[in-house]
Coordinates of C-alpha atoms in Angstrom, one line a residue:
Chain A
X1465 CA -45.6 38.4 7.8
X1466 CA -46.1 35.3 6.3
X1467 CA -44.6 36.2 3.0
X1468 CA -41.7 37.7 5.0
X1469 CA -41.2 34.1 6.6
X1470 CA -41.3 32.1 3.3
X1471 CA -38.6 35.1 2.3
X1472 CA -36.2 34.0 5.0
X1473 CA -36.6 30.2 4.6
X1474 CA -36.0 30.8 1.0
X1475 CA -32.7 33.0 1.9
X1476 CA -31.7 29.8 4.3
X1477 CA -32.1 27.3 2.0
X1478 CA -30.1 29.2 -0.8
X1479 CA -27.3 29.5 2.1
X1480 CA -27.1 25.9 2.5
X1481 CA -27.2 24.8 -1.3
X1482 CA -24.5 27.1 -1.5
X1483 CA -22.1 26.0 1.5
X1484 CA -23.1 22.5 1.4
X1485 CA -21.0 21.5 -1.6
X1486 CA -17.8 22.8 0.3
X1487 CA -18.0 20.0 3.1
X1488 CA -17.9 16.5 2.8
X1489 CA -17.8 14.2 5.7
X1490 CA -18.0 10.4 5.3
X1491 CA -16.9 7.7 7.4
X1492 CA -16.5 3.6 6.4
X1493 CA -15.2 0.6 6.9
X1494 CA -11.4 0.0 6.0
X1495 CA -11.6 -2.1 2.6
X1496 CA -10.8 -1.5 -0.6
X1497 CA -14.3 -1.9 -2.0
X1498 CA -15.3 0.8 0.6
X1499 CA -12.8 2.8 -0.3
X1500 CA -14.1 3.0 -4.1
X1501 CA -17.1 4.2 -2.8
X1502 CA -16.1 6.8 -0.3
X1503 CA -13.6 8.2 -3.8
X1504 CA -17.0 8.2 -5.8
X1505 CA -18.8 10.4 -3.5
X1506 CA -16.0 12.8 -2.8
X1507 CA -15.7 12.8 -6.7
X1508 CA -19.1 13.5 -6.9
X1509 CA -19.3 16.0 -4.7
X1510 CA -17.0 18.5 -5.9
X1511 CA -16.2 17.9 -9.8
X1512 CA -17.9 20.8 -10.9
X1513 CA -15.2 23.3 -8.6
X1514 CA -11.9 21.5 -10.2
X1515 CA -10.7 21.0 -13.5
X1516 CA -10.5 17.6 -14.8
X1517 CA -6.6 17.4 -13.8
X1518 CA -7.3 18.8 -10.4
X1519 CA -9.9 16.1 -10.0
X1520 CA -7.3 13.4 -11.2
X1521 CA -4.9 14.4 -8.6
X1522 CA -7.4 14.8 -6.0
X1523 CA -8.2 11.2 -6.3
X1524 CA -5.2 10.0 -6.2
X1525 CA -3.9 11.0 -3.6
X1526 CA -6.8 10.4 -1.8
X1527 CA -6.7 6.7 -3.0
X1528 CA -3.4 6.5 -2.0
X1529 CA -3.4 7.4 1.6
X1530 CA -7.1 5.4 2.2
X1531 CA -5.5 1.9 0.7
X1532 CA -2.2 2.3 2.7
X1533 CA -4.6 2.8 5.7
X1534 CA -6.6 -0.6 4.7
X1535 CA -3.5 -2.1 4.0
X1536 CA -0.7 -1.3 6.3
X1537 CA -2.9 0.7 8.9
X1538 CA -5.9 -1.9 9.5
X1539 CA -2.9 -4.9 7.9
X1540 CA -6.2 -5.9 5.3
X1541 CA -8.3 -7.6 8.3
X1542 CA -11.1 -5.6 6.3
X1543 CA -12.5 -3.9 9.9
X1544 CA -12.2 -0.8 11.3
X1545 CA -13.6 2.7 10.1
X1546 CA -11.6 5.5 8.2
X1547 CA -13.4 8.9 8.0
X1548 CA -12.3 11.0 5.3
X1549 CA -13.3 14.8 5.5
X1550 CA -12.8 17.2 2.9
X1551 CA -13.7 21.1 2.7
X1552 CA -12.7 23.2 -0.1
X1553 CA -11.4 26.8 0.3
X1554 CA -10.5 29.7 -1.4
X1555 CA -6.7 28.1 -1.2
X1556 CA -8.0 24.4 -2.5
X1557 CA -9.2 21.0 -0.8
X1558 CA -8.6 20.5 2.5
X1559 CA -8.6 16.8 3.3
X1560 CA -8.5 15.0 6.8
X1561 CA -8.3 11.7 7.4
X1562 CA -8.5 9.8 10.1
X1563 CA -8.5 6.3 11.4
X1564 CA -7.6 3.7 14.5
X1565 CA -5.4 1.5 13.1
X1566 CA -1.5 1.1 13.8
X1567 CA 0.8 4.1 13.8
X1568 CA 2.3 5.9 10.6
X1569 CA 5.7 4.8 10.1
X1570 CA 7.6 8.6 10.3
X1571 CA 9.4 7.8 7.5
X1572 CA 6.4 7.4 5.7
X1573 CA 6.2 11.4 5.5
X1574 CA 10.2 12.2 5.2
X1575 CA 10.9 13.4 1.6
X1576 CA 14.3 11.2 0.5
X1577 CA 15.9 10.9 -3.1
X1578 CA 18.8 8.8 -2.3
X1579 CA 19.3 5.5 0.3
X1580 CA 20.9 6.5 3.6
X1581 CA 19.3 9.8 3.4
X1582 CA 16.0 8.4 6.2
X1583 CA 12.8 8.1 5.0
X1584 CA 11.9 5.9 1.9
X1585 CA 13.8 5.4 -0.9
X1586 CA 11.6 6.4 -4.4
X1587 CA 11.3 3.6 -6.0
X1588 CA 13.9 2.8 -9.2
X1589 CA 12.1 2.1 -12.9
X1590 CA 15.0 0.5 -13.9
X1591 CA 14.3 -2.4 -11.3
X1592 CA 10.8 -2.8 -12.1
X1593 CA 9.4 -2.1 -8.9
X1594 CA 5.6 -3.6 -8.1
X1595 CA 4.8 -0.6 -5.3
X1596 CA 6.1 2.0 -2.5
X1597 CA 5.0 4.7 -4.8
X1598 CA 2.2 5.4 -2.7
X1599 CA 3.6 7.8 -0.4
X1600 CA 6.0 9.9 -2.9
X1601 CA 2.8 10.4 -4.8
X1602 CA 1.3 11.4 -1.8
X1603 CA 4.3 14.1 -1.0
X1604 CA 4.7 15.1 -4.8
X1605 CA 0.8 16.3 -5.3
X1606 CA -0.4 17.3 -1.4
X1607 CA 0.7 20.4 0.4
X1608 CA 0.6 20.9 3.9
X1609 CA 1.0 17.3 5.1
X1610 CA 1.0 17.0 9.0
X1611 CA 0.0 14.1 10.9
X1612 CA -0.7 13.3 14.7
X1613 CA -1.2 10.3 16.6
X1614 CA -3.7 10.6 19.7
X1615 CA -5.0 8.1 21.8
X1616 CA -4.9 5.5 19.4
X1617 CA -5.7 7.7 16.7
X1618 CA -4.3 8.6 13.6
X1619 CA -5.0 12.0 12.3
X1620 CA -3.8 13.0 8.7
X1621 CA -4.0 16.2 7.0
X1622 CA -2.8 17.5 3.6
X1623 CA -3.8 20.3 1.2
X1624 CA -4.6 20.0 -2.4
X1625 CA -4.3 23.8 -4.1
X1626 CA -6.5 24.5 -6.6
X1627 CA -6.2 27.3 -9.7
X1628 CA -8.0 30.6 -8.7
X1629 CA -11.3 29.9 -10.5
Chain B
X14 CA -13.1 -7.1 -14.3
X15 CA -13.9 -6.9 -17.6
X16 CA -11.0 -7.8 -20.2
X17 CA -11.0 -9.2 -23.4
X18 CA -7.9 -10.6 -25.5
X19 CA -8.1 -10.0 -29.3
X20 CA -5.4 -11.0 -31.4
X21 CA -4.2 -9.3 -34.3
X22 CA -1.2 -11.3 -36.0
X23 CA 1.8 -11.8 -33.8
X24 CA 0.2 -9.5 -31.2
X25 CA -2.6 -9.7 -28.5
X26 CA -4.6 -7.0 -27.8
X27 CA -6.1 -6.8 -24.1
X28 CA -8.7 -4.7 -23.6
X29 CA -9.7 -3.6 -20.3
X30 CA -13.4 -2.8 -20.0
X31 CA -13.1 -1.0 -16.5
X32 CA -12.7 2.7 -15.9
X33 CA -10.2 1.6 -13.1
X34 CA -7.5 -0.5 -12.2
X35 CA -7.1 0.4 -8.6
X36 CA -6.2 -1.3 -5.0
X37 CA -9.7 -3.2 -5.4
X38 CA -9.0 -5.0 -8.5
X39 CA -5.3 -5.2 -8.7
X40 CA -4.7 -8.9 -8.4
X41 CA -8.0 -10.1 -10.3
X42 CA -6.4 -8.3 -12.9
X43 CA -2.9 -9.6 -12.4
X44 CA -4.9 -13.0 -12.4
X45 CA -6.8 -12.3 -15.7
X46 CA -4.0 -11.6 -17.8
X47 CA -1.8 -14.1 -16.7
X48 CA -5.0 -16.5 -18.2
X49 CA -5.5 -14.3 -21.1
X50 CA -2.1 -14.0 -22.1
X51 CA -1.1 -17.7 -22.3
X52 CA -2.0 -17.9 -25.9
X53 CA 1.3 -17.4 -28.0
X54 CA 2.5 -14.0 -29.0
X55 CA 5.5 -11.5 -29.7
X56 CA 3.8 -9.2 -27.7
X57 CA 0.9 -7.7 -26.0
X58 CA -0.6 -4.4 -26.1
X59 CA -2.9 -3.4 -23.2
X60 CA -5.5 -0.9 -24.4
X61 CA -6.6 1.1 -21.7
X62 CA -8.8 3.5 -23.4
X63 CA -11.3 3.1 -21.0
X64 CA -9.6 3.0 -17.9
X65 CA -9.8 6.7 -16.0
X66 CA -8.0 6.0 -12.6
X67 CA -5.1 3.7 -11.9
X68 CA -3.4 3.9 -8.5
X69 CA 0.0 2.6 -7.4
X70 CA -2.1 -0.5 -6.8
X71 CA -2.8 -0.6 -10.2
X72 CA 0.6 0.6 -11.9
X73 CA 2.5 -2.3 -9.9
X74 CA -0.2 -4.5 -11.2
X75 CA 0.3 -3.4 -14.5
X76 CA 4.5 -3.7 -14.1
X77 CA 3.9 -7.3 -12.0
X78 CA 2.0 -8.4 -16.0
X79 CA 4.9 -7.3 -17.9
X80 CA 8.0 -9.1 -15.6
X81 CA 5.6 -12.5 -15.6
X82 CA 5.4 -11.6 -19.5
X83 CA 9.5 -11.3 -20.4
X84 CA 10.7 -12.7 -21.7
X85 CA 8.4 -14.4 -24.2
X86 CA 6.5 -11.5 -24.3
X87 CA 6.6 -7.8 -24.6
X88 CA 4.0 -5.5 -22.9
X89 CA 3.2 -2.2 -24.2
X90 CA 0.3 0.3 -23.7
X91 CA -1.8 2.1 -25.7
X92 CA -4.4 5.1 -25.7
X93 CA -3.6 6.2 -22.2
X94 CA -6.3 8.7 -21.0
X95 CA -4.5 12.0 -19.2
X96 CA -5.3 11.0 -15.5
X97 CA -3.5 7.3 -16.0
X98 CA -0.4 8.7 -18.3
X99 CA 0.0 11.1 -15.5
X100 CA 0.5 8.8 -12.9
X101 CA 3.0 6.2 -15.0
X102 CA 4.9 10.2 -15.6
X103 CA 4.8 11.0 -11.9
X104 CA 6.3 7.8 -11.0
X105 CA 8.8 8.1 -14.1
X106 CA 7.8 4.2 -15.1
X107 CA 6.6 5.5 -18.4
X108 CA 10.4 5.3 -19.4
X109 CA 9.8 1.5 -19.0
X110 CA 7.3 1.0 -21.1
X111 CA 6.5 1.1 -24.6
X112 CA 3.6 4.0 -24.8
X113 CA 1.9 3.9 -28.1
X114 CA -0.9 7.1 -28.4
X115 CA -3.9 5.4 -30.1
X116 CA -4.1 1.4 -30.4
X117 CA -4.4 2.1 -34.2
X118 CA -0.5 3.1 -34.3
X119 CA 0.2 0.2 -31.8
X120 CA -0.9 -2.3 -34.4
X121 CA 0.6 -0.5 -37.5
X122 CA 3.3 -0.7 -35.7
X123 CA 3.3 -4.2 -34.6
X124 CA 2.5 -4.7 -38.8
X125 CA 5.9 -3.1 -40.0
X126 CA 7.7 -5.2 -37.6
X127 CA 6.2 -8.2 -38.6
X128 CA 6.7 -7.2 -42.6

């Protein structure tokens, strides 16, 4: 009886090891310092179920979309929280993110190559440009993007596929 | 942020001992090498060997360097590891800058011209 118990405990606990690394939950405060962290621990959690270039993008477009929040979102003041989940799937990394700052700009998710077109214009090399890449790195590498506001909140969602393992 | 100026004949060498250049650190380093870079030279070569992650943060950091550079100075970067040369491909600004593989053939290199 007892044995059976220890069995069953010992059944649980392999269940859990095993899902646990598919879900990551964190939340933080909006700076860039914060920020590192929170992409350290969702590193961490799940470089062993990516390759190294799946890893790469993962981050980035993960840093992308947490420093536009600090910075355009929360405007740098350094306060308010951003929780980032993540669970990974059979079809890749599913990442939420969400936050109270000030709306996302629509435009922000409208895929444009040329001016006039609405949305963002990608930035030019030839000029030499010092940012507004954030957001076509964010449509190139994520799939799925969708966003909602509600109640004050912002509510961001995007896919990252991964190779069949 | 860890960086460390070298020079090597006509050329600086600027080694960044961080394994990012991200939103965190992007103007301490734009600060930095405007310090480190006052010295006079033809050109400097950033050797980011040991940086893993850059962000868009970093990359207009790293373009912010070379316009405060020119026209004195030329910037060019060498021994890029796959996760940063991805993003300067993705953003096609690795067009605008001189990409050397290893810092070894940035410095051969910088030898001819000077020879």
């Amino acid at each position: 009886m007892l044995a059976e118990r220890k069995t069953e405990k010992v059944q649980i606990q392999r269940m859990l090891q095993r899902a646990e690394p598919r879900i990551f939950h964190y939340q933080f405060v909006a700076d860039p310092l914060s920020v590192r962290y929170a992409l350290r621990a969702a590193m961490a959690r799940f470089l062993r179920q990516m390759t190294e270039t799946e890893a790469g993008t993962l981050e980035l477009i993960l840093a992308e979309v947490l420093n536009n929040i600090v910075e355009h979102g929360y405007e740098n003041s350094g306060e308010g929280s951003i929780t980032l989940s993540i669970v990974r799937d059979r079809r890749g990394m599913n990442c939420a993110v969400s936050d109270d700052g000030t709306a996302l700009p629509l435009e922000c998710l409208l895929h444009s190559e040329s001016e006039g077109a609405g949305g963002h214009v990608r930035p030019d090399p030839g000029k030499l440009p010092e940012g507004g890449f954030g957001w076509f790195l964010i449509r190139d590498l994520a799939e799925e993007l969708g966003y909602r506001r509600e109640n004050g909140h912002n509510l961001l969602a995007f896919r990252l596929p991964l190779e069949p393992a | 942020m860890q960086l460390e100026a070298e020079p090597h004949g006509g050329t600086l060498v600027v080694h960044v001992n961080e394994s990012r250049i991200d939103a965190a650190v992007a103007i301490r380093f734009k600060d930095l090498m405007r310090d480190l870079t006052a010295p006079p030279a033809d050109r400097v070569v950033l050797d980011l060997s040991l940086v893993e992650f850059l962000d868009s943060s970093g990359l207009g950091a790293v373009v912010a360097v070379m316009k405060s550079l020119s026209p004195e100075k030329r910037l060019e970067l060498a021994a890029l590891t796959p996760n940063v040369a991805r993003v300067f491909r993705l953003t096609r600004m690795d067009g605008v800058f001189r990409i050397h593989e290893t810092l070894d053939s940035a410095l051969c290199e910088g030898a001819r011209d000077a020879g």
